[in-house]
Structure formats: structure tokens, C-alpha cells
CSV table of N, CA and C in Angstrom, one decimal:
chain,number,residue,atom,x,y,z
U,1,MET,N,97.2,99.2,155.3
U,1,MET,CA,95.9,99.9,155.2
U,1,MET,C,96.2,101.4,154.9
U,2,LYS,N,95.5,102.0,154.0
U,2,LYS,CA,95.7,103.3,153.7
U,2,LYS,C,95.2,104.3,154.8
U,3,LYS,N,96.0,105.3,155.0
U,3,LYS,CA,95.7,106.3,156.1
U,3,LYS,C,95.6,107.7,155.6
U,4,TYR,N,96.2,108.0,154.4
U,4,TYR,CA,96.3,109.3,153.9
U,4,TYR,C,96.3,109.2,152.4
U,5,CYS,N,95.8,110.3,151.7
U,5,CYS,CA,95.9,110.5,150.3
U,5,CYS,C,96.9,111.6,150.1
U,6,LEU,N,97.8,111.4,149.1
U,6,LEU,CA,99.0,112.2,149.0
U,6,LEU,C,98.9,113.0,147.7
U,7,ASP,N,99.0,114.3,147.8
U,7,ASP,CA,99.2,115.2,146.6
U,7,ASP,C,100.7,115.4,146.5
U,8,THR,N,101.2,115.6,145.3
U,8,THR,CA,102.6,115.8,145.0
U,8,THR,C,103.3,116.8,145.9
U,9,SER,N,102.6,117.9,146.1
U,9,SER,CA,103.2,119.0,146.9
U,9,SER,C,103.3,118.6,148.4
U,10,GLY,N,102.6,117.5,148.8
U,10,GLY,CA,102.8,117.0,150.2
U,10,GLY,C,104.1,116.5,150.5
U,11,LEU,N,104.9,116.1,149.4
U,11,LEU,CA,106.2,115.6,149.6
U,11,LEU,C,107.2,116.6,148.9
U,12,SER,N,106.9,117.1,147.7
U,12,SER,CA,107.9,117.8,146.9
U,12,SER,C,108.3,119.1,147.7
U,13,ASN,N,107.3,119.8,148.2
U,13,ASN,CA,107.7,121.1,148.9
U,13,ASN,C,108.5,120.8,150.1
U,14,PRO,N,108.1,119.9,151.0
U,14,PRO,CA,109.0,119.6,152.2
U,14,PRO,C,110.4,119.1,151.8
U,15,LEU,N,110.4,118.3,150.8
U,15,LEU,CA,111.7,117.7,150.3
U,15,LEU,C,112.7,118.8,149.9
U,16,GLU,N,112.1,119.8,149.2
U,16,GLU,CA,112.9,121.0,148.8
U,16,GLU,C,113.4,121.8,150.0
U,17,ALA,N,112.5,122.0,151.0
U,17,ALA,CA,112.9,122.7,152.1
U,17,ALA,C,113.8,121.9,153.1
U,18,MET,N,113.6,120.6,153.1
U,18,MET,CA,114.4,119.7,154.1
U,18,MET,C,115.0,118.6,153.3
U,19,PRO,N,116.1,118.8,152.6
U,19,PRO,CA,116.7,117.8,151.7
U,19,PRO,C,117.0,116.5,152.4
U,20,ALA,N,116.9,115.5,151.7
U,20,ALA,CA,117.0,114.1,152.2
U,20,ALA,C,118.5,113.9,152.7
U,21,ASP,N,119.4,114.5,152.1
U,21,ASP,CA,120.8,114.3,152.6
U,21,ASP,C,121.1,115.0,153.9
U,22,ILE,N,120.3,115.9,154.3
U,22,ILE,CA,120.5,116.6,155.6
U,22,ILE,C,119.5,116.0,156.7
U,23,TYR,N,118.2,115.8,156.2
U,23,TYR,CA,117.2,115.3,157.1
U,23,TYR,C,117.0,113.8,156.9
U,24,VAL,N,118.1,113.1,157.1
U,24,VAL,CA,118.1,111.6,156.7
U,24,VAL,C,117.0,110.9,157.5
U,25,SER,N,117.0,111.1,158.8
U,25,SER,CA,116.1,110.3,159.7
U,25,SER,C,114.6,110.6,159.4
U,26,LEU,N,114.3,111.9,159.0
U,26,LEU,CA,113.0,112.2,158.7
U,26,LEU,C,112.5,111.5,157.5
U,27,TRP,N,113.3,111.5,156.4
U,27,TRP,CA,112.9,110.9,155.1
U,27,TRP,C,112.9,109.4,155.2
U,28,ALA,N,113.7,108.8,156.1
U,28,ALA,CA,113.7,107.4,156.3
U,28,ALA,C,112.3,107.0,156.9
U,29,GLN,N,111.8,107.8,157.8
U,29,GLN,CA,110.5,107.5,158.4
U,29,GLN,C,109.4,107.6,157.4
U,30,ILE,N,109.5,108.6,156.5
U,30,ILE,CA,108.5,108.7,155.4
U,30,ILE,C,108.6,107.5,154.4
U,31,GLU,N,109.8,107.1,154.1
U,31,GLU,CA,110.0,106.0,153.2
U,31,GLU,C,109.3,104.7,153.8
U,32,ALA,N,109.5,104.6,155.2
U,32,ALA,CA,108.9,103.4,155.8
U,32,ALA,C,107.3,103.4,155.7
U,33,ARG,N,106.7,104.6,155.7
U,33,ARG,CA,105.3,104.7,155.6
U,33,ARG,C,104.8,104.4,154.1
U,34,ILE,N,105.7,104.8,153.2
U,34,ILE,CA,105.4,104.5,151.8
U,34,ILE,C,105.4,103.0,151.6
U,35,THR,N,106.5,102.4,152.1
U,35,THR,CA,106.7,100.9,152.0
U,35,THR,C,105.6,100.2,152.7
U,36,ASN,N,105.1,100.7,153.8
U,36,ASN,CA,104.0,100.0,154.5
U,36,ASN,C,102.6,100.2,153.9
U,37,GLY,N,102.5,101.0,152.9
U,37,GLY,CA,101.3,101.2,152.2
U,37,GLY,C,100.3,102.1,152.9
U,38,ASP,N,100.8,103.1,153.7
U,38,ASP,CA,100.0,104.0,154.4
U,38,ASP,C,99.4,105.1,153.5
U,39,LEU,N,100.1,105.4,152.4
U,39,LEU,CA,99.8,106.5,151.6
U,39,LEU,C,99.1,106.0,150.3
U,40,ALA,N,98.2,106.8,149.8
U,40,ALA,CA,97.5,106.4,148.5
U,40,ALA,C,97.5,107.6,147.6
U,41,CYS,N,97.6,107.3,146.3
U,41,CYS,CA,97.5,108.4,145.3
U,41,CYS,C,96.9,107.8,144.0
U,42,THR,N,96.4,108.7,143.2
U,42,THR,CA,95.9,108.3,141.9
U,42,THR,C,97.0,108.1,140.9
U,43,ALA,N,96.7,107.6,139.7
U,43,ALA,CA,97.7,107.4,138.7
U,43,ALA,C,98.3,108.8,138.3
U,44,GLU,N,97.5,109.8,138.2
U,44,GLU,CA,98.0,111.1,137.8
U,44,GLU,C,99.0,111.7,138.8
U,45,ILE,N,98.7,111.6,140.1
U,45,ILE,CA,99.6,112.0,141.1
U,45,ILE,C,100.8,111.2,141.2
U,46,TYR,N,100.7,109.9,141.0
U,46,TYR,CA,101.8,109.0,141.0
U,46,TYR,C,102.8,109.4,139.9
U,47,GLU,N,102.3,109.7,138.8
U,47,GLU,CA,103.2,110.1,137.7
U,47,GLU,C,104.0,111.4,138.1
U,48,GLU,N,103.3,112.3,138.7
U,48,GLU,CA,104.1,113.5,139.2
U,48,GLU,C,105.1,113.1,140.3
U,49,LEU,N,104.7,112.3,141.2
U,49,LEU,CA,105.6,111.8,142.2
U,49,LEU,C,106.9,111.2,141.7
U,50,THR,N,106.8,110.5,140.6
U,50,THR,CA,108.0,109.8,140.0
U,50,THR,C,109.1,110.8,139.6
U,51,HIS,N,108.8,112.0,139.6
U,51,HIS,CA,109.8,113.0,139.2
U,51,HIS,C,110.6,113.5,140.4
U,52,LEU,N,110.2,113.1,141.6
U,52,LEU,CA,111.0,113.4,142.8
U,52,LEU,C,112.4,112.7,142.7
U,53,GLU,N,113.4,113.3,143.1
U,53,GLU,CA,114.7,112.8,143.0
U,53,GLU,C,115.2,112.2,144.3
U,54,GLY,N,116.3,111.5,144.3
U,54,GLY,CA,117.0,111.0,145.5
U,54,GLY,C,116.3,109.8,146.0
U,55,PRO,N,116.6,109.5,147.3
U,55,PRO,CA,116.1,108.3,147.9
U,55,PRO,C,114.5,108.2,148.0
U,56,ILE,N,113.9,109.3,148.2
U,56,ILE,CA,112.4,109.3,148.3
U,56,ILE,C,111.8,109.1,146.9
U,57,GLY,N,112.4,109.6,145.9
U,57,GLY,CA,112.0,109.3,144.5
U,57,GLY,C,112.2,107.8,144.2
U,58,ASP,N,113.3,107.3,144.6
U,58,ASP,CA,113.6,105.9,144.4
U,58,ASP,C,112.5,105.0,145.1
U,59,CYS,N,112.2,105.4,146.4
U,59,CYS,CA,111.3,104.7,147.2
U,59,CYS,C,109.9,104.7,146.5
U,60,ILE,N,109.5,105.8,146.0
U,60,ILE,CA,108.2,105.9,145.3
U,60,ILE,C,108.2,105.0,144.1
U,61,LYS,N,109.2,105.0,143.3
U,61,LYS,CA,109.3,104.2,142.1
U,61,LYS,C,109.3,102.7,142.5
U,62,ASP,N,110.0,102.4,143.6
U,62,ASP,CA,110.0,101.0,144.0
U,62,ASP,C,108.8,100.4,144.7
U,63,ASN,N,107.9,101.4,145.0
U,63,ASN,CA,106.7,101.0,145.8
U,63,ASN,C,105.4,101.4,145.1
U,64,GLU,N,105.4,101.4,143.7
U,64,GLU,CA,104.2,101.8,143.0
U,64,GLU,C,103.0,101.1,143.4
U,65,PRO,N,103.0,99.8,143.6
U,65,PRO,CA,101.8,99.1,144.0
U,65,PRO,C,101.3,99.5,145.4
U,66,ASN,N,102.2,100.0,146.3
U,66,ASN,CA,101.8,100.4,147.6
U,66,ASN,C,101.2,101.8,147.6
U,67,LEU,N,101.4,102.5,146.6
U,67,LEU,CA,100.9,103.9,146.5
U,67,LEU,C,99.7,104.1,145.6
U,68,ARG,N,99.9,103.7,144.4
U,68,ARG,CA,99.0,104.0,143.3
U,68,ARG,C,97.8,103.1,143.3
U,69,LEU,N,96.6,103.7,143.3
U,69,LEU,CA,95.3,102.9,143.2
U,69,LEU,C,94.8,103.0,141.8
U,70,GLU,N,94.7,101.9,141.2
U,70,GLU,CA,94.3,101.8,139.8
U,70,GLU,C,92.8,101.7,139.6
U,71,VAL,N,92.2,102.5,138.7
U,71,VAL,CA,90.8,102.3,138.3
U,71,VAL,C,90.7,101.0,137.6
U,72,GLY,N,89.7,100.2,138.0
U,72,GLY,CA,89.5,98.9,137.5
U,72,GLY,C,90.0,97.8,138.5
U,73,ASP,N,90.8,98.1,139.5
U,73,ASP,CA,91.3,97.2,140.5
U,73,ASP,C,90.2,96.9,141.5
U,74,ALA,N,89.7,95.7,141.6
U,74,ALA,CA,88.5,95.4,142.4
U,74,ALA,C,88.8,95.4,143.9
U,75,SER,N,90.1,95.7,144.3
U,75,SER,CA,90.4,95.8,145.7
U,75,SER,C,90.0,97.1,146.4
U,76,TRP,N,89.5,98.0,145.6
U,76,TRP,CA,89.0,99.2,146.2
U,76,TRP,C,87.8,99.7,145.4
U,77,ASP,N,87.0,100.7,145.9
U,77,ASP,CA,85.8,101.2,145.3
U,77,ASP,C,86.0,102.2,144.2
U,78,PHE,N,86.6,101.8,143.1
U,78,PHE,CA,86.9,102.7,142.1
U,78,PHE,C,85.7,103.3,141.4
U,79,ALA,N,84.6,102.6,141.4
U,79,ALA,CA,83.3,103.1,140.8
U,79,ALA,C,82.9,104.4,141.5
U,80,THR,N,82.9,104.4,142.9
U,80,THR,CA,82.6,105.6,143.6
U,80,THR,C,83.6,106.7,143.3
U,81,TYR,N,84.9,106.3,143.3
U,81,TYR,CA,85.9,107.3,142.9
U,81,TYR,C,85.5,108.0,141.6
U,82,LEU,N,85.2,107.2,140.6
U,82,LEU,CA,84.9,107.8,139.3
U,82,LEU,C,83.7,108.7,139.3
U,83,GLU,N,82.7,108.3,140.1
U,83,GLU,CA,81.5,109.1,140.3
U,83,GLU,C,81.9,110.5,140.9
U,84,HIS,N,82.7,110.5,142.0
U,84,HIS,CA,83.1,111.7,142.6
U,84,HIS,C,84.0,112.5,141.6
U,85,ALA,N,84.9,111.9,141.0
U,85,ALA,CA,85.8,112.7,140.0
U,85,ALA,C,85.0,113.3,138.9
U,86,THR,N,84.0,112.6,138.4
U,86,THR,CA,83.2,113.1,137.3
U,86,THR,C,82.3,114.3,137.8
U,87,ARG,N,81.7,114.1,138.9
U,87,ARG,CA,80.8,115.1,139.5
U,87,ARG,C,81.7,116.4,139.8
U,88,MET,N,82.8,116.2,140.4
U,88,MET,CA,83.7,117.4,140.7
U,88,MET,C,84.1,118.1,139.5
U,89,GLN,N,84.4,117.4,138.4
U,89,GLN,CA,84.9,118.1,137.2
U,89,GLN,C,83.8,119.0,136.7
U,90,VAL,N,82.5,118.6,136.8
U,90,VAL,CA,81.4,119.4,136.4
U,90,VAL,C,81.1,120.5,137.4
U,91,GLU,N,81.0,120.1,138.7
U,91,GLU,CA,80.7,121.1,139.7
U,91,GLU,C,81.7,122.2,139.9
U,92,TYR,N,83.0,121.9,139.7
U,92,TYR,CA,84.0,122.9,139.9
U,92,TYR,C,84.7,123.3,138.6
U,93,ALA,N,84.0,123.2,137.5
U,93,ALA,CA,84.5,123.6,136.2
U,93,ALA,C,84.9,125.0,136.2
U,94,ALA,N,84.2,125.9,136.9
U,94,ALA,CA,84.5,127.3,136.8
U,94,ALA,C,85.9,127.7,137.3
U,95,PHE,N,86.4,126.9,138.2
U,95,PHE,CA,87.8,127.2,138.6
U,95,PHE,C,88.8,126.1,138.4
U,96,LEU,N,88.6,125.3,137.4
U,96,LEU,CA,89.6,124.4,137.0
U,96,LEU,C,90.7,125.1,136.2
U,97,ARG,N,92.0,124.7,136.6
U,97,ARG,CA,93.2,125.3,135.9
U,97,ARG,C,93.1,125.1,134.4
U,98,GLU,N,92.6,124.0,134.0
U,98,GLU,CA,92.5,123.6,132.5
U,98,GLU,C,91.5,124.6,131.8
U,99,ASN,N,90.6,125.2,132.5
U,99,ASN,CA,89.7,126.1,132.0
U,99,ASN,C,90.1,127.6,132.1
U,100,HIS,N,91.3,127.8,132.7
U,100,HIS,CA,91.9,129.2,132.9
U,100,HIS,C,93.3,129.3,132.3
U,101,SER,N,93.5,128.8,131.1
U,101,SER,CA,94.8,128.8,130.4
U,101,SER,C,95.9,128.3,131.3
U,102,GLY,N,95.6,127.3,132.1
U,102,GLY,CA,96.7,126.6,132.9
U,102,GLY,C,97.2,127.4,134.0
U,103,LYS,N,96.5,128.5,134.5
U,103,LYS,CA,97.0,129.3,135.6
U,103,LYS,C,97.1,128.4,136.9
U,104,LYS,N,98.3,128.5,137.5
U,104,LYS,CA,98.6,127.6,138.6
U,104,LYS,C,97.9,128.1,139.9
U,105,SER,N,97.2,129.2,139.9
U,105,SER,CA,96.6,129.7,141.1
U,105,SER,C,95.3,129.1,141.4
U,106,THR,N,95.0,128.0,140.7
U,106,THR,CA,93.7,127.4,141.0
U,106,THR,C,93.9,125.8,140.8
U,107,VAL,N,92.9,125.1,141.2
U,107,VAL,CA,93.0,123.6,141.1
U,107,VAL,C,93.0,123.1,139.7
U,108,GLY,N,93.6,121.9,139.5
U,108,GLY,CA,93.6,121.3,138.2
U,108,GLY,C,92.9,119.9,138.3
U,109,LEU,N,92.8,119.2,137.3
U,109,LEU,CA,92.2,117.9,137.2
U,109,LEU,C,92.9,116.9,138.1
U,110,ASN,N,94.3,117.0,138.2
U,110,ASN,CA,95.0,116.1,139.0
U,110,ASN,C,94.7,116.4,140.5
U,111,ASP,N,94.5,117.6,140.9
U,111,ASP,CA,94.1,118.0,142.2
U,111,ASP,C,92.8,117.4,142.6
U,112,LEU,N,91.8,117.5,141.6
U,112,LEU,CA,90.5,116.9,141.9
U,112,LEU,C,90.6,115.4,142.0
U,113,SER,N,91.5,114.8,141.3
U,113,SER,CA,91.6,113.3,141.4
U,113,SER,C,92.0,112.9,142.8
U,114,ILE,N,92.9,113.6,143.4
U,114,ILE,CA,93.3,113.2,144.8
U,114,ILE,C,92.2,113.5,145.8
U,115,ILE,N,91.5,114.6,145.6
U,115,ILE,CA,90.4,114.9,146.5
U,115,ILE,C,89.2,113.8,146.3
U,116,ALA,N,89.0,113.5,145.1
U,116,ALA,CA,88.0,112.4,144.8
U,116,ALA,C,88.4,111.1,145.5
U,117,LEU,N,89.7,110.8,145.4
U,117,LEU,CA,90.2,109.5,146.0
U,117,LEU,C,90.0,109.6,147.5
U,118,ALA,N,90.4,110.8,148.1
U,118,ALA,CA,90.3,110.9,149.6
U,118,ALA,C,88.8,110.8,150.0
U,119,LYS,N,87.9,111.4,149.2
U,119,LYS,CA,86.5,111.3,149.6
U,119,LYS,C,86.0,109.9,149.5
U,120,THR,N,86.4,109.2,148.5
U,120,THR,CA,86.0,107.8,148.3
U,120,THR,C,86.5,106.9,149.5
U,121,LEU,N,87.8,107.1,149.9
U,121,LEU,CA,88.4,106.3,150.9
U,121,LEU,C,88.1,106.9,152.3
U,122,ALA,N,87.5,108.0,152.4
U,122,ALA,CA,87.3,108.7,153.7
U,122,ALA,C,88.6,108.9,154.5
U,123,LEU,N,89.6,109.5,153.7
U,123,LEU,CA,90.9,109.8,154.3
U,123,LEU,C,91.2,111.3,154.1
U,124,PRO,N,92.2,111.8,154.8
U,124,PRO,CA,92.6,113.2,154.6
U,124,PRO,C,93.6,113.3,153.4
U,125,VAL,N,93.7,114.4,152.9
U,125,VAL,CA,94.6,114.8,151.8
U,125,VAL,C,95.8,115.5,152.4
U,126,ILE,N,97.0,115.1,152.1
U,126,ILE,CA,98.2,115.8,152.5
U,126,ILE,C,98.7,116.6,151.3
U,127,SER,N,98.7,117.9,151.4
U,127,SER,CA,99.3,118.8,150.4
U,127,SER,C,99.9,120.0,151.1
U,128,MET,N,100.7,120.7,150.4
U,128,MET,CA,101.2,122.0,151.0
U,128,MET,C,100.6,123.2,150.5
U,129,GLU,N,99.5,123.0,149.8
U,129,GLU,CA,98.7,124.2,149.3
U,129,GLU,C,98.0,124.8,150.5
U,130,LYS,N,97.8,126.1,150.4
U,130,LYS,CA,97.0,126.8,151.5
U,130,LYS,C,95.7,127.3,150.9
U,131,ALA,N,94.7,127.4,151.7
U,131,ALA,CA,93.4,127.8,151.3
U,131,ALA,C,93.5,129.3,150.8
U,132,LYS,N,92.7,129.7,149.9
U,132,LYS,CA,92.7,131.0,149.4
U,132,LYS,C,92.2,131.9,150.5
U,133,ALA,N,92.9,133.1,150.7
U,133,ALA,CA,92.4,134.0,151.8
U,133,ALA,C,91.1,134.6,151.4
U,134,HIS,N,90.9,134.9,150.1
U,134,HIS,CA,89.6,135.4,149.7
U,134,HIS,C,89.1,134.5,148.6
U,135,GLN,N,87.9,133.9,148.9
U,135,GLN,CA,87.3,133.0,147.9
U,135,GLN,C,86.7,133.8,146.7
U,136,SER,N,86.9,133.2,145.6
U,136,SER,CA,86.3,133.8,144.4
U,136,SER,C,85.6,132.7,143.5
U,137,ASP,N,85.0,133.2,142.5
U,137,ASP,CA,84.3,132.2,141.6
U,137,ASP,C,85.3,131.5,140.7
U,138,LYS,N,86.5,132.0,140.6
U,138,LYS,CA,87.5,131.5,139.6
U,138,LYS,C,88.7,130.7,140.3
U,139,TRP,N,89.0,131.0,141.5
U,139,TRP,CA,90.3,130.5,142.0
U,139,TRP,C,90.0,129.7,143.3
U,140,ARG,N,90.5,128.5,143.3
U,140,ARG,CA,90.5,127.6,144.5
U,140,ARG,C,91.8,126.8,144.6
U,141,GLN,N,92.1,126.4,145.8
U,141,GLN,CA,93.2,125.5,146.0
U,141,GLN,C,92.7,124.2,146.6
U,142,ILE,N,93.6,123.2,146.7
U,142,ILE,CA,93.1,121.9,147.2
U,142,ILE,C,92.4,122.0,148.6
U,143,PRO,N,92.9,122.8,149.5
U,143,PRO,CA,92.2,122.9,150.8
U,143,PRO,C,90.8,123.5,150.7
U,144,ASP,N,90.6,124.4,149.7
U,144,ASP,CA,89.3,125.0,149.5
U,144,ASP,C,88.3,123.9,149.0
U,145,VAL,N,88.7,123.1,148.0
U,145,VAL,CA,87.8,122.1,147.5
U,145,VAL,C,87.6,121.0,148.6
U,146,CYS,N,88.7,120.7,149.3
U,146,CYS,CA,88.5,119.7,150.4
U,146,CYS,C,87.4,120.2,151.4
U,147,ALA,N,87.5,121.5,151.7
U,147,ALA,CA,86.4,122.0,152.6
U,147,ALA,C,85.0,121.9,152.0
U,148,LEU,N,84.9,122.2,150.8
U,148,LEU,CA,83.6,122.1,150.1
U,148,LEU,C,83.1,120.6,150.1
U,149,GLU,N,84.1,119.7,149.9
U,149,GLU,CA,83.7,118.2,149.9
U,149,GLU,C,83.7,117.6,151.2
U,150,LYS,N,84.0,118.3,152.3
U,150,LYS,CA,84.1,117.8,153.7
U,150,LYS,C,85.2,116.7,153.8
U,151,VAL,N,86.3,116.9,153.1
U,151,VAL,CA,87.5,116.0,153.2
U,151,VAL,C,88.5,116.7,154.0
U,152,PRO,N,89.0,116.1,155.0
U,152,PRO,CA,90.1,116.7,155.9
U,152,PRO,C,91.3,117.0,155.0
U,153,HIS,N,91.9,118.1,155.3
U,153,HIS,CA,93.2,118.5,154.6
U,153,HIS,C,94.2,118.7,155.7
U,154,MET,N,95.4,118.2,155.4
U,154,MET,CA,96.6,118.5,156.3
U,154,MET,C,97.8,118.8,155.5
U,155,ASN,N,98.7,119.6,156.1
U,155,ASN,CA,100.0,119.9,155.5
U,155,ASN,C,101.0,118.9,156.0
U,156,PHE,N,102.2,119.0,155.6
U,156,PHE,CA,103.2,118.0,155.9
U,156,PHE,C,103.5,118.0,157.5
U,157,ASN,N,103.5,119.2,158.1
U,157,ASN,CA,103.7,119.2,159.5
U,157,ASN,C,102.5,118.5,160.3
U,158,ASP,N,101.3,118.8,159.8
U,158,ASP,CA,100.1,118.1,160.4
U,158,ASP,C,100.3,116.6,160.3
U,159,TYR,N,100.8,116.1,159.1
U,159,TYR,CA,101.0,114.7,158.9
U,159,TYR,C,102.1,114.2,159.9
U,160,LEU,N,103.2,114.9,160.0
U,160,LEU,CA,104.2,114.4,160.9
U,160,LEU,C,103.7,114.3,162.3
U,161,ARG,N,102.9,115.3,162.7
U,161,ARG,CA,102.3,115.2,164.1
U,161,ARG,C,101.4,114.0,164.2
U,162,ALA,N,100.5,113.9,163.2
U,162,ALA,CA,99.6,112.7,163.3
U,162,ALA,C,100.3,111.4,163.4
U,163,GLU,N,101.4,111.3,162.7
U,163,GLU,CA,102.2,110.0,162.7
U,163,GLU,C,103.2,109.9,163.8
U,164,GLY,N,103.3,111.0,164.6
U,164,GLY,CA,104.3,111.0,165.7
U,164,GLY,C,105.7,111.0,165.2
U,165,ILE,N,106.0,111.6,164.0
U,165,ILE,CA,107.3,111.6,163.5
U,165,ILE,C,108.0,112.8,164.0
U,166,GLN,N,109.2,112.6,164.6
U,166,GLN,CA,110.0,113.7,165.2
U,166,GLN,C,111.5,113.4,164.7
U,167,LEU,N,112.2,114.5,164.7
U,167,LEU,CA,113.6,114.4,164.4
U,167,LEU,C,114.4,114.3,165.7
């Protein structure tokens, strides 16, 4: 059963700071949750996750069906997901990265996809992005849009605490 929606930064940033060859027990526990099907992501986010290296990257590639939710798969409410994703693209067009020459200081379509998935499944999003200190009409991050959509957002440490993962 899915418990969290995963943005790429939810694993990539912690993996960079806590390499799998040093924090072996930590990443083994994350791999177990991937294998168990606790985490969900969209096709766009899954594609990004496949670029992670090492054992966690291998685990992601070996567990695609446990992670990736496909549009058209009748086992989940993909129609509601599409409604949320389409609405968000219109509603948040003013601060989409794709509308600002690709500037990384704001959300992109992939970010909206994971928020739309989380809203559909009523699950929190795990990412390492931080809310913007000063809101503007042009710049938002995943936590900012999550707040607007009333979707819980957590960082990696919040996730570890929620799962009772300790070293």
C-alpha cells in the first residue's frame, strides 16, 4: 500500500550527503520500503530516479512496478490525477519553470505531476525542496504548491522519523 509520493530530490539529495557505501544500513531500509511498494511516483519522476547510481538506483530500476503509477492503469484513480495535473498546469502557469526559460528556482511540470499524484492519493510528498522565504507571483517550490493544494510535504528526515528509521 502506498504511503508517500516521492520527488527525485527526496532521495537524490540525501544520497549525495549520505552515500550508500557509508550509510549502508540506512539505504538498506529505504530499499526495503521501495521493494514493499510504500513509495509512489509518476512516470516523469521515475525517469529522473533511474539516473541515481549504486544500490539505490539498482533497486529503483528493479522495482519499477512498485514505484511508478501509470496513467491508464485501472488499479488507481488516474482520471482524478489527470484532472488535478491539468488544472494545476493552468492555475500555476505563472510560475512554471517551463514558462521562465527553465529557471530552476521555481516548480516544473514534473514537480506538479508528483503533487497531483499526492493530491489524488491523499499522501504526503517527500522532497528536499524548501518553501520560498518570500512568496512571489513568479517563483514557487514544491512545498509552496503543496501548501496551496493542502498536500502534506515532508523532507527526508521527516520521512525517516515517520517510518521510525534510525541508524
